[in-house]
XYZ file of N, CA, C and O in Angstrom:
792
model
N -27.124 32.397 51.912
C -27.419 32.057 50.527
C -26.663 30.783 50.153
O -25.499 30.624 50.472
N -27.302 29.867 49.454
C -26.700 28.594 49.090
C -25.648 28.786 48.003
O -25.829 29.556 47.060
N -24.537 28.075 48.145
C -23.464 28.144 47.159
C -23.781 27.196 46.015
O -24.155 26.051 46.236
N -23.651 27.668 44.773
C -23.916 26.838 43.610
C -22.938 25.671 43.566
O -21.735 25.862 43.664
N -23.467 24.475 43.395
C -22.607 23.298 43.303
C -21.995 23.210 41.915
O -22.667 23.452 40.917
N -20.721 22.904 41.868
C -20.075 22.575 40.611
C -19.390 21.234 40.805
O -18.825 20.966 41.859
N -19.441 20.397 39.790
C -19.047 18.999 39.921
C -17.583 18.751 39.573
O -17.043 19.356 38.642
N -16.980 17.832 40.306
C -15.603 17.427 40.044
C -15.468 16.849 38.633
O -16.367 16.154 38.157
N -14.346 17.144 37.997
C -14.055 16.571 36.696
C -14.780 17.218 35.527
O -14.595 16.815 34.381
N -15.600 18.244 35.795
C -16.390 18.886 34.741
C -15.765 20.211 34.315
O -15.082 20.865 35.090
N -16.042 20.585 33.074
C -15.603 21.865 32.518
C -16.734 22.874 32.619
O -17.888 22.546 32.334
N -16.386 24.118 33.014
C -17.388 25.170 33.161
C -16.907 26.499 32.589
O -15.733 26.854 32.728
N -17.836 27.205 31.989
C -17.653 28.625 31.686
C -18.247 29.358 32.883
O -19.438 29.254 33.160
N -17.401 30.071 33.614
C -17.822 30.778 34.826
C -17.675 32.278 34.575
O -16.662 32.726 34.022
N -18.683 33.033 34.954
C -18.649 34.472 34.675
C -19.459 35.230 35.714
O -20.310 34.681 36.414
N -19.158 36.517 35.810
C -19.890 37.403 36.701
C -19.601 38.841 36.273
O -18.647 39.089 35.544
N -20.428 39.771 36.752
C -20.212 41.185 36.434
C -20.471 42.035 37.665
O -21.022 41.566 38.661
N -20.099 43.281 37.553
C -20.271 44.201 38.665
C -21.736 44.470 38.946
O -22.587 44.403 38.050
N -22.038 44.784 40.192
C -23.391 45.138 40.603
C -23.881 46.315 39.751
O -23.160 47.304 39.598
N -25.077 46.194 39.196
C -25.630 47.217 38.290
C -24.716 47.473 37.087
O -24.672 48.585 36.559
N -23.955 46.449 36.700
C -23.001 46.532 35.577
C -21.902 47.570 35.808
O -21.278 48.053 34.861
N -21.647 47.904 37.088
C -20.599 48.875 37.412
C -19.223 48.206 37.386
O -19.108 46.990 37.317
N -18.184 49.011 37.482
C -16.813 48.506 37.421
C -16.515 47.531 38.559
O -16.986 47.704 39.683
N -15.684 46.539 38.230
C -15.077 45.703 39.270
C -13.558 45.901 39.289
O -12.894 45.518 40.231
N -13.035 46.517 38.218
C -11.616 46.867 38.139
C -11.521 48.376 37.942
O -12.061 48.917 36.972
N -10.838 49.045 38.864
C -10.766 50.507 38.838
C -9.414 51.023 38.374
O -9.301 52.151 37.917
N -8.383 50.207 38.547
C -7.043 50.582 38.107
C -6.272 49.314 37.777
O -6.703 48.204 38.115
N -5.139 49.468 37.112
C -4.394 48.317 36.614
C -4.010 47.337 37.711
O -4.052 46.119 37.514
N -3.649 47.833 38.874
C -3.252 46.957 39.975
C -4.378 46.015 40.381
O -4.122 44.892 40.844
N -5.631 46.433 40.197
C -6.774 45.567 40.544
C -6.768 44.289 39.720
O -7.063 43.202 40.230
N -6.460 44.415 38.429
C -6.404 43.228 37.559
C -5.335 42.265 38.054
O -5.558 41.051 38.119
N -4.161 42.801 38.393
C -3.067 41.953 38.885
C -3.450 41.245 40.177
O -3.177 40.062 40.358
N -4.092 42.000 41.080
C -4.484 41.415 42.362
C -5.541 40.325 42.164
O -5.493 39.272 42.823
N -6.477 40.538 41.257
C -7.513 39.550 40.949
C -6.871 38.245 40.472
O -7.240 37.154 40.916
N -5.878 38.353 39.580
C -5.196 37.158 39.076
C -4.361 36.489 40.168
O -4.242 35.259 40.196
N -3.816 37.285 41.064
C -3.064 36.722 42.201
C -4.001 35.899 43.089
O -3.656 34.787 43.523
N -5.186 36.431 43.352
C -6.168 35.690 44.151
C -6.675 34.460 43.408
O -6.932 33.418 44.020
N -6.818 34.566 42.099
C -7.226 33.417 41.283
C -6.232 32.279 41.473
O -6.615 31.116 41.661
N -4.953 32.621 41.428
C -3.909 31.604 41.605
C -3.959 30.998 43.007
O -3.786 29.790 43.184
N -4.217 31.826 43.995
C -4.253 31.361 45.384
C -5.459 30.455 45.657
O -5.316 29.392 46.263
N -6.639 30.883 45.238
C -7.862 30.173 45.611
C -8.334 29.128 44.592
O -8.892 28.106 44.973
N -8.128 29.399 43.304
C -8.750 28.548 42.289
C -7.797 27.534 41.677
O -8.175 26.373 41.474
N -6.556 27.916 41.412
C -5.622 26.970 40.796
C -5.466 25.675 41.607
O -5.360 24.602 41.016
N -5.499 25.699 42.944
C -5.424 24.420 43.664
C -6.605 23.479 43.401
O -6.460 22.271 43.534
N -7.764 24.020 43.003
C -8.959 23.173 42.846
C -9.472 23.086 41.415
O -10.409 22.342 41.128
N -8.876 23.857 40.487
C -9.358 23.850 39.111
C -8.224 24.142 38.136
O -7.308 24.904 38.443
N -8.304 23.533 36.971
C -7.393 23.847 35.872
C -7.984 25.022 35.107
O -9.168 25.004 34.748
N -7.175 26.038 34.847
C -7.640 27.212 34.115
C -7.301 27.026 32.630
O -6.135 26.885 32.270
N -8.315 27.032 31.800
C -8.135 26.878 30.357
C -8.092 28.240 29.659
O -7.346 28.424 28.701
N -8.928 29.159 30.087
C -8.959 30.494 29.476
C -9.575 31.475 30.468
O -10.322 31.071 31.365
N -9.243 32.768 30.275
C -9.863 33.805 31.108
C -9.843 35.117 30.354
O -9.051 35.322 29.431
N -10.712 36.015 30.761
C -10.680 37.392 30.280
C -11.271 38.283 31.359
O -12.355 38.003 31.890
N -10.533 39.332 31.710
C -10.988 40.304 32.701
C -11.289 41.608 31.976
O -10.419 42.136 31.280
N -12.500 42.096 32.130
C -12.887 43.375 31.538
C -13.319 44.299 32.666
O -13.512 43.864 33.798
N -13.468 45.570 32.371
C -13.667 46.544 33.442
C -14.840 46.211 34.361
O -14.750 46.399 35.572
N -15.929 45.671 33.800
C -17.088 45.418 34.662
C -17.534 43.955 34.695
O -18.578 43.636 35.236
N -16.729 43.046 34.120
C -17.071 41.623 34.214
C -15.855 40.754 33.918
O -14.807 41.258 33.517
N -16.017 39.456 34.150
C -14.937 38.514 33.869
C -15.515 37.204 33.344
O -16.685 36.901 33.538
N -14.647 36.446 32.675
C -14.975 35.106 32.183
C -13.824 34.168 32.524
O -12.659 34.549 32.376
N -14.161 32.946 32.933
C -13.175 31.875 33.104
C -13.676 30.623 32.408
O -14.886 30.368 32.384
N -12.758 29.835 31.906
C -13.058 28.476 31.476
C -12.191 27.581 32.335
O -10.955 27.690 32.302
N -12.830 26.745 33.137
C -12.095 25.915 34.089
C -12.556 24.468 34.036
O -13.689 24.171 33.670
N -11.630 23.596 34.406
C -11.978 22.197 34.649
C -11.792 21.963 36.140
O -10.706 22.179 36.679
N -12.857 21.563 36.809
C -12.800 21.335 38.255
C -12.034 20.038 38.526
O -12.347 18.992 37.965
N -11.016 20.133 39.366
C -10.209 18.956 39.684
C -10.997 17.971 40.546
O -11.865 18.367 41.317
N -10.639 16.704 40.410
C -11.175 15.692 41.314
C -10.373 15.770 42.606
O -9.244 16.258 42.625
N -10.969 15.280 43.698
C -10.324 15.388 45.025
C -8.878 14.875 44.999
O -7.983 15.486 45.580
N -8.647 13.767 44.298
C -7.300 13.167 44.291
C -6.272 14.049 43.580
O -5.064 13.853 43.754
N -6.720 15.008 42.767
C -5.814 15.896 42.034
C -5.468 17.166 42.810
O -4.562 17.897 42.418
N -6.193 17.445 43.872
C -6.025 18.714 44.586
C -4.714 18.729 45.368
O -4.381 17.773 46.080
N -3.976 19.808 45.219
C -2.741 20.012 45.958
C -3.085 20.740 47.263
O -3.201 21.961 47.297
N -3.246 19.973 48.326
C -3.679 20.555 49.602
C -2.631 21.486 50.203
O -2.949 22.343 51.014
N -1.362 21.307 49.808
C -0.310 22.187 50.306
C -0.532 23.637 49.851
O -0.101 24.571 50.502
N -1.197 23.813 48.706
C -1.442 25.159 48.188
C -2.631 25.826 48.852
O -2.843 27.018 48.676
N -3.402 25.063 49.604
C -4.532 25.640 50.330
C -4.020 26.033 51.708
O -3.902 25.221 52.602
N -3.675 27.292 51.862
C -2.929 27.779 53.027
C -3.628 27.501 54.366
O -2.991 27.371 55.384
N -4.952 27.438 54.346
C -5.664 27.250 55.606
C -5.922 25.781 55.905
O -6.640 25.432 56.823
N -5.308 24.875 55.114
C -5.409 23.444 55.367
C -4.073 22.970 55.923
O -3.024 23.329 55.434
N -4.112 22.152 56.953
C -2.878 21.606 57.520
C -3.023 20.094 57.632
O -4.111 19.544 57.518
N -1.901 19.430 57.861
C -1.929 17.976 58.021
C -2.775 17.617 59.238
O -3.547 16.666 59.223
N -2.622 18.408 60.329
C -3.367 18.126 61.560
C -4.844 18.472 61.422
O -5.682 17.892 62.095
N -5.127 19.450 60.557
C -6.505 19.920 60.442
C -6.911 19.978 58.959
O -6.954 21.040 58.351
N -7.172 18.793 58.353
C -7.582 18.808 56.954
C -8.947 19.480 56.807
O -9.738 19.497 57.744
N -9.196 20.028 55.653
C -10.480 20.695 55.431
C -11.254 20.005 54.330
O -10.683 19.308 53.497
N -12.546 20.172 54.365
C -13.395 19.681 53.286
C -13.327 20.721 52.174
O -13.737 21.861 52.359
N -12.777 20.349 51.034
C -12.574 21.292 49.940
C -13.738 21.214 48.966
O -14.158 20.145 48.569
N -14.244 22.388 48.623
C -15.316 22.499 47.646
C -14.930 23.583 46.662
O -14.598 24.700 47.052
N -14.953 23.268 45.366
C -14.612 24.268 44.353
C -15.572 25.452 44.424
O -15.170 26.604 44.282
N -16.846 25.174 44.668
C -17.831 26.259 44.794
C -17.450 27.195 45.933
O -17.509 28.414 45.799
N -17.043 26.605 47.056
C -16.650 27.410 48.208
C -15.377 28.197 47.918
O -15.244 29.346 48.333
N -14.448 27.593 47.172
C -13.211 28.292 46.813
C -13.518 29.512 45.945
O -12.931 30.574 46.129
N -14.454 29.367 44.990
C -14.839 30.520 44.170
C -15.475 31.601 45.038
O -15.235 32.797 44.840
N -16.273 31.188 45.997
C -16.901 32.152 46.900
C -15.839 32.889 47.722
O -15.876 34.121 47.844
N -14.855 32.146 48.273
C -13.755 32.766 49.034
C -12.979 33.744 48.150
O -12.627 34.846 48.582
N -12.711 33.321 46.935
C -11.952 34.132 45.973
C -12.649 35.469 45.706
O -12.058 36.541 45.852
N -13.919 35.413 45.346
C -14.645 36.638 45.004
C -14.897 37.510 46.233
O -14.855 38.744 46.144
N -15.111 36.877 47.395
C -15.283 37.651 48.634
C -13.986 38.370 49.014
O -14.016 39.533 49.431
N -12.856 37.673 48.877
C -11.564 38.292 49.214
C -11.301 39.495 48.307
O -10.849 40.550 48.765
N -11.609 39.347 47.031
C -11.402 40.459 46.104
C -12.346 41.619 46.432
O -11.922 42.775 46.491
N -13.617 41.312 46.672
C -14.611 42.355 46.990
C -14.212 43.137 48.232
O -14.288 44.374 48.249
N -13.780 42.421 49.262
C -13.396 43.091 50.508
C -12.197 44.015 50.284
O -12.153 45.128 50.809
N -11.228 43.544 49.501
C -10.037 44.355 49.231
C -10.400 45.630 48.457
O -9.917 46.722 48.767
N -11.268 45.488 47.451
C -11.677 46.649 46.648
C -12.490 47.630 47.497
O -12.272 48.846 47.442
N -13.410 47.110 48.293
C -14.217 47.987 49.154
C -13.340 48.769 50.124
O -13.544 49.967 50.344
N -12.351 48.089 50.681
C -11.453 48.756 51.632
C -10.602 49.812 50.923
O -10.487 50.948 51.400
N -10.035 49.443 49.778
C -9.134 50.357 49.059
C -9.851 51.615 48.584
O -9.313 52.716 48.648
N -11.091 51.457 48.105
C -11.793 52.590 47.503
C -12.903 53.162 48.383
O -13.689 53.985 47.936
N -12.945 52.716 49.644
C -13.919 53.261 50.585
C -15.361 53.052 50.158
O -16.211 53.908 50.378
N -15.611 51.903 49.540
C -16.979 51.632 49.099
C -17.621 50.593 50.016
O -16.935 49.925 50.788
N -18.936 50.484 49.954
C -19.667 49.500 50.752
C -20.616 48.741 49.828
O -20.874 49.149 48.700
N -21.116 47.646 50.335
C -22.094 46.876 49.570
C -21.441 45.880 48.633
O -20.228 45.706 48.598
N -22.276 45.234 47.854
C -21.841 44.166 46.972
C -21.093 44.716 45.756
O -21.555 45.650 45.110
N -19.947 44.142 45.482
C -19.201 44.513 44.281
C -19.773 43.798 43.061
O -19.914 44.382 41.996
N -20.121 42.530 43.247
C -20.645 41.725 42.153
C -22.168 41.697 42.177
O -22.785 41.804 43.235
N -22.742 41.503 40.993
C -24.190 41.530 40.846
C -24.874 40.418 41.649
O -25.902 40.613 42.253
N -24.291 39.250 41.631
C -24.840 38.081 42.325
C -23.735 37.051 42.416
O -22.602 37.322 42.062
N -24.086 35.871 42.856
C -23.097 34.798 42.843
C -22.718 34.495 41.398
O -23.505 34.703 40.489
N -21.514 33.987 41.224
C -21.051 33.701 39.866
C -21.998 32.743 39.148
O -22.627 31.889 39.761
N -22.093 32.940 37.852
C -22.889 32.027 37.030
C -21.958 31.030 36.371
O -20.781 31.301 36.178
N -22.513 29.875 36.017
C -21.683 28.888 35.340
C -22.523 28.075 34.366
O -23.721 27.848 34.568
N -21.860 27.698 33.265
C -22.476 26.831 32.258
C -21.540 25.654 32.055
O -20.356 25.846 31.751
N -22.068 24.462 32.200
C -21.243 23.271 31.989
C -20.996 23.076 30.498
O -21.866 23.308 29.667
N -19.790 22.646 30.182
C -19.404 22.394 28.794
C -19.332 20.889 28.602
O -18.578 20.203 29.304
N -20.125 20.385 27.676
C -20.281 18.936 27.553
C -19.755 18.339 26.252
O -19.749 17.130 26.102
N -19.337 19.179 25.299
C -18.762 18.615 24.070
C -17.645 19.511 23.553
O -17.543 20.673 23.922
N -16.808 18.932 22.689
C -15.602 19.638 22.256
C -15.901 20.850 21.374
O -15.181 21.841 21.417
N -16.933 20.791 20.558
C -17.276 21.955 19.727
C -17.640 23.153 20.595
O -17.209 24.279 20.337
N -18.455 22.902 21.617
C -18.838 23.975 22.535
C -17.620 24.486 23.288
O -17.439 25.687 23.471
N -16.746 23.573 23.691
C -15.509 23.946 24.382
C -14.674 24.884 23.510
O -14.206 25.930 23.967
N -14.517 24.550 22.250
C -13.759 25.378 21.311
C -14.406 26.759 21.179
O -13.716 27.786 21.201
N -15.715 26.780 21.052
C -16.436 28.054 20.909
C -16.267 28.939 22.144
O -16.114 30.158 22.019
N -16.293 28.333 23.333
C -16.159 29.113 24.568
C -14.755 29.712 24.689
O -14.595 30.864 25.092
N -13.742 28.951 24.319
C -12.369 29.481 24.336
C -12.265 30.692 23.411
O -11.730 31.744 23.783
N -12.811 30.556 22.199
C -12.788 31.670 21.242
C -13.579 32.860 21.765
O -13.136 34.013 21.660
N -14.741 32.587 22.334
C -15.588 33.666 22.870
C -14.866 34.432 23.980
O -14.829 35.665 23.984
N -14.283 33.700 24.919
C -13.615 34.345 26.062
C -12.435 35.189 25.583
O -12.307 36.362 25.939
N -11.567 34.599 24.768
C -10.378 35.338 24.318
C -10.722 36.522 23.422
O -9.968 37.493 23.367
N -11.845 36.449 22.722
C -12.222 37.527 21.799
C -13.038 38.639 22.454
O -13.391 39.608 21.786
N -13.318 38.539 23.738
C -14.098 39.574 24.418
C -13.531 40.979 24.286
O -14.293 41.927 24.102
N -12.212 41.173 24.362
C -11.687 42.543 24.203
C -12.005 43.154 22.839
O -12.221 44.357 22.734
N -12.043 42.323 21.794
C -12.428 42.821 20.468
C -13.921 43.115 20.419
O -14.346 44.138 19.881
N -14.699 42.228 21.014
C -16.155 42.408 21.036
C -16.537 43.741 21.671
O -17.471 44.412 21.245
N -15.800 44.133 22.705
C -16.093 45.370 23.430
C -15.259 46.558 22.930
O -15.203 47.599 23.595
N -14.609 46.367 21.778
C -13.829 47.444 21.135
C -12.754 48.049 22.035
O -12.521 49.249 22.025
N -12.101 47.197 22.816
C -11.047 47.672 23.718
C -9.689 47.727 23.025
O -8.822 48.504 23.416
N -9.511 46.864 22.029
C -8.270 46.815 21.260
C -8.613 46.460 19.816
O -9.714 46.000 19.532
N -7.635 46.635 18.938
C -7.824 46.227 17.542
C -7.244 44.841 17.277
O -7.644 44.166 16.332
N -6.281 44.436 18.119
C -5.678 43.108 17.983
C -5.671 42.437 19.351
O -5.371 43.079 20.363
N -5.962 41.140 19.371
C -6.001 40.410 20.645
C -4.686 40.504 21.404
O -4.671 40.559 22.630
N -3.572 40.531 20.673
C -2.251 40.589 21.303
C -2.060 41.850 22.136
O -1.202 41.888 23.014
N -2.858 42.873 21.880
C -2.695 44.148 22.583
C -3.432 44.201 23.922
O -3.293 45.184 24.658
N -4.218 43.154 24.236
C -4.974 43.186 25.496
C -4.240 42.356 26.545
O -3.952 41.176 26.338
N -3.941 42.975 27.680
C -3.115 42.335 28.710
C -3.870 41.368 29.614
O -3.255 40.524 30.255
N -5.186 41.524 29.721
C -5.903 40.832 30.787
C -6.771 39.675 30.283
O -7.833 39.416 30.803
N -6.263 39.002 29.249
C -6.916 37.768 28.801
C -5.846 36.691 28.665
O -4.648 36.980 28.729
N -6.279 35.475 28.447
C -5.350 34.347 28.344
C -4.714 34.207 26.967
O -3.819 33.386 26.782
N -5.157 34.996 25.997
C -4.704 34.796 24.613
C -3.183 34.822 24.480
O -2.576 33.920 23.888
N -2.527 35.839 25.024
C -1.070 35.938 24.893
C -0.348 34.782 25.576
O 0.670 34.299 25.082
N -0.875 34.324 26.702
C -0.271 33.173 27.376
C -0.435 31.908 26.537
O 0.443 31.035 26.533
N -1.554 31.811 25.821
C -1.779 30.641 24.970
C -0.771 30.572 23.820
O -0.336 29.490 23.444
N -0.414 31.723 23.258
C 0.434 31.696 22.055
C 1.919 31.892 22.353
O 2.737 31.903 21.436
N 2.272 32.044 23.615
C 3.684 32.262 23.959
C 4.274 31.002 24.594
O 3.581 30.012 24.814
N 5.551 31.077 24.884
C 6.230 29.978 25.586
C 6.553 30.347 27.030
O 7.268 29.624 27.704
N 6.037 31.484 27.488
C 6.343 31.929 28.846
C 5.655 31.028 29.873
O 4.661 30.358 29.572
N 6.185 31.019 31.069
C 5.625 30.197 32.142
C 4.197 30.639 32.438
O 3.901 31.834 32.473
N 3.313 29.672 32.634
C 1.913 29.997 32.890
C 1.247 28.916 33.735
O 1.680 27.759 33.714
N 0.212 29.310 34.466
C -0.601 28.351 35.215
C -1.720 27.775 34.345
O -2.425 26.870 34.755
N -1.879 28.347 33.147
C -2.922 27.871 32.231
C -2.607 26.478 31.719
O -1.440 26.098 31.591
N -3.640 25.762 31.335
C -3.474 24.479 30.662
C -3.282 24.748 29.164
O -4.123 24.420 28.338
N -2.156 25.371 28.841
C -1.885 25.811 27.473
C -1.849 24.642 26.489
O -2.473 24.696 25.430
N -1.098 23.609 26.822
C -0.954 22.457 25.917
C -2.318 21.853 25.595
O -2.627 21.562 24.435
N -3.145 21.682 26.621
C -4.472 21.087 26.425
C -5.350 21.970 25.527
O -6.098 21.467 24.688
N -5.256 23.281 25.718
C -6.068 24.209 24.920
C -5.627 24.172 23.459
O -6.463 24.075 22.545
N -4.315 24.237 23.221
C -3.817 24.224 21.838
C -4.211 22.918 21.145
O -4.598 22.915 19.972
N -4.168 21.808 21.866
C -4.543 20.521 21.281
C -6.004 20.485 20.837
O -6.350 19.777 19.888
N -6.856 21.241 21.496
C -8.269 21.312 21.105
C -8.393 21.893 19.693
O -9.316 21.563 18.947
N -7.422 22.759 19.325
C -7.397 23.378 17.996
C -6.396 22.693 17.064
O -6.094 23.210 16.000
N -5.867 21.576 17.486
C -4.874 20.765 16.758
C -3.456 21.316 16.870
O -2.544 20.577 17.181
N -3.266 22.612 16.595
C -1.922 23.190 16.695
C -2.032 24.705 16.872
O -3.117 25.278 16.753
N -0.897 25.330 17.143
C -0.877 26.767 17.441
C -1.302 27.599 16.233
O -1.982 28.624 16.386
N -0.947 27.155 15.033
C -1.330 27.907 13.832
C -2.845 27.962 13.681
O -3.417 29.015 13.370
N -3.504 26.832 13.879
C -4.963 26.798 13.766
C -5.623 27.566 14.908
O -6.647 28.228 14.708
N -5.024 27.503 16.092
C -5.525 28.268 17.237
C -5.553 29.761 16.887
O -6.566 30.442 17.071
N -4.442 30.264 16.351
C -4.356 31.683 15.984
C -5.323 32.005 14.845
O -6.035 33.014 14.895
N -5.381 31.135 13.829
C -6.283 31.366 12.691
C -7.743 31.451 13.156
O -8.478 32.348 12.730
N -8.147 30.533 14.023
C -9.530 30.522 14.518
C -9.859 31.801 15.285
O -10.953 32.349 15.161
N -8.904 32.292 16.065
C -9.131 33.544 16.803
C -9.232 34.740 15.859
O -10.077 35.606 16.047
N -8.387 34.756 14.849
C -8.402 35.879 13.896
C -9.642 35.856 13.009
O -10.021 36.880 12.450
N -10.250 34.688 12.869
C -11.434 34.541 12.016
C -12.680 34.219 12.837
O -13.608 33.579 12.353
N -12.673 34.684 14.072
C -13.759 34.367 15.009
C -15.128 34.805 14.495
O -16.093 34.053 14.572
N -15.225 36.013 13.952
C -16.528 36.499 13.471
C -17.082 35.602 12.382
O -18.268 35.264 12.370
N -16.215 35.186 11.473
C -16.639 34.296 10.398
C -17.091 32.956 10.976
O -18.161 32.439 10.631
N -16.275 32.371 11.856
C -16.618 31.084 12.453
C -17.891 31.171 13.269
O -18.730 30.271 13.251
N -18.045 32.276 13.988
C -19.223 32.463 14.827
C -20.495 32.501 13.978
O -21.508 31.898 14.323
N -20.457 33.204 12.863
C -21.632 33.274 11.996
C -21.898 31.904 11.356
O -23.029 31.521 11.140
N -20.830 31.150 11.125
C -20.977 29.813 10.547
C -21.681 28.879 11.526
O -22.572 28.123 11.150
N -21.310 28.973 12.820
C -21.903 28.099 13.835
C -23.339 28.511 14.152
O -24.164 27.702 14.543
N -23.650 29.812 14.021
C -25.024 30.274 14.268
C -25.934 29.728 13.193
O -26.988 29.306 13.351
């Protein structure tokens, strides 16, 4: 099956769900392992702006790095003697395959974990970019998993509003909303803003 091309220097909303809308996360450790693999496979080739992991699907907002920005030292299977041709699309495929294989082995399951190859939508303007960040971070509320965004562990929202160390492009995301106060206000008033944009 052909791997979907994603272009260097572009921003994408990337998402996927479980096969037949079934779970892709079965226990808390699965979420941690998924983020560990994200750091291993995707952070070397893409800047992570936002993410949300839910029981049967996930969302990412990423900016694909240009070749000159890639840290080849972080790509464990690349060496000075044996450089590799790096493709962000291929890295996403490796990432999701590694996770699927681990879950299948751990839970004695067979077959495809994900419904299909990941989907992606290119983001071409700042208004759309702002809306996608709000949409991704607000997914736990949309699915009635929590009453406050701060209570959900598996999204980027808490990393955006804290000072803790993160691989996220926190500064860049906050600047899209001008400042942290407006970032928080927009998230708390997402339903109102969403109806306004519709």
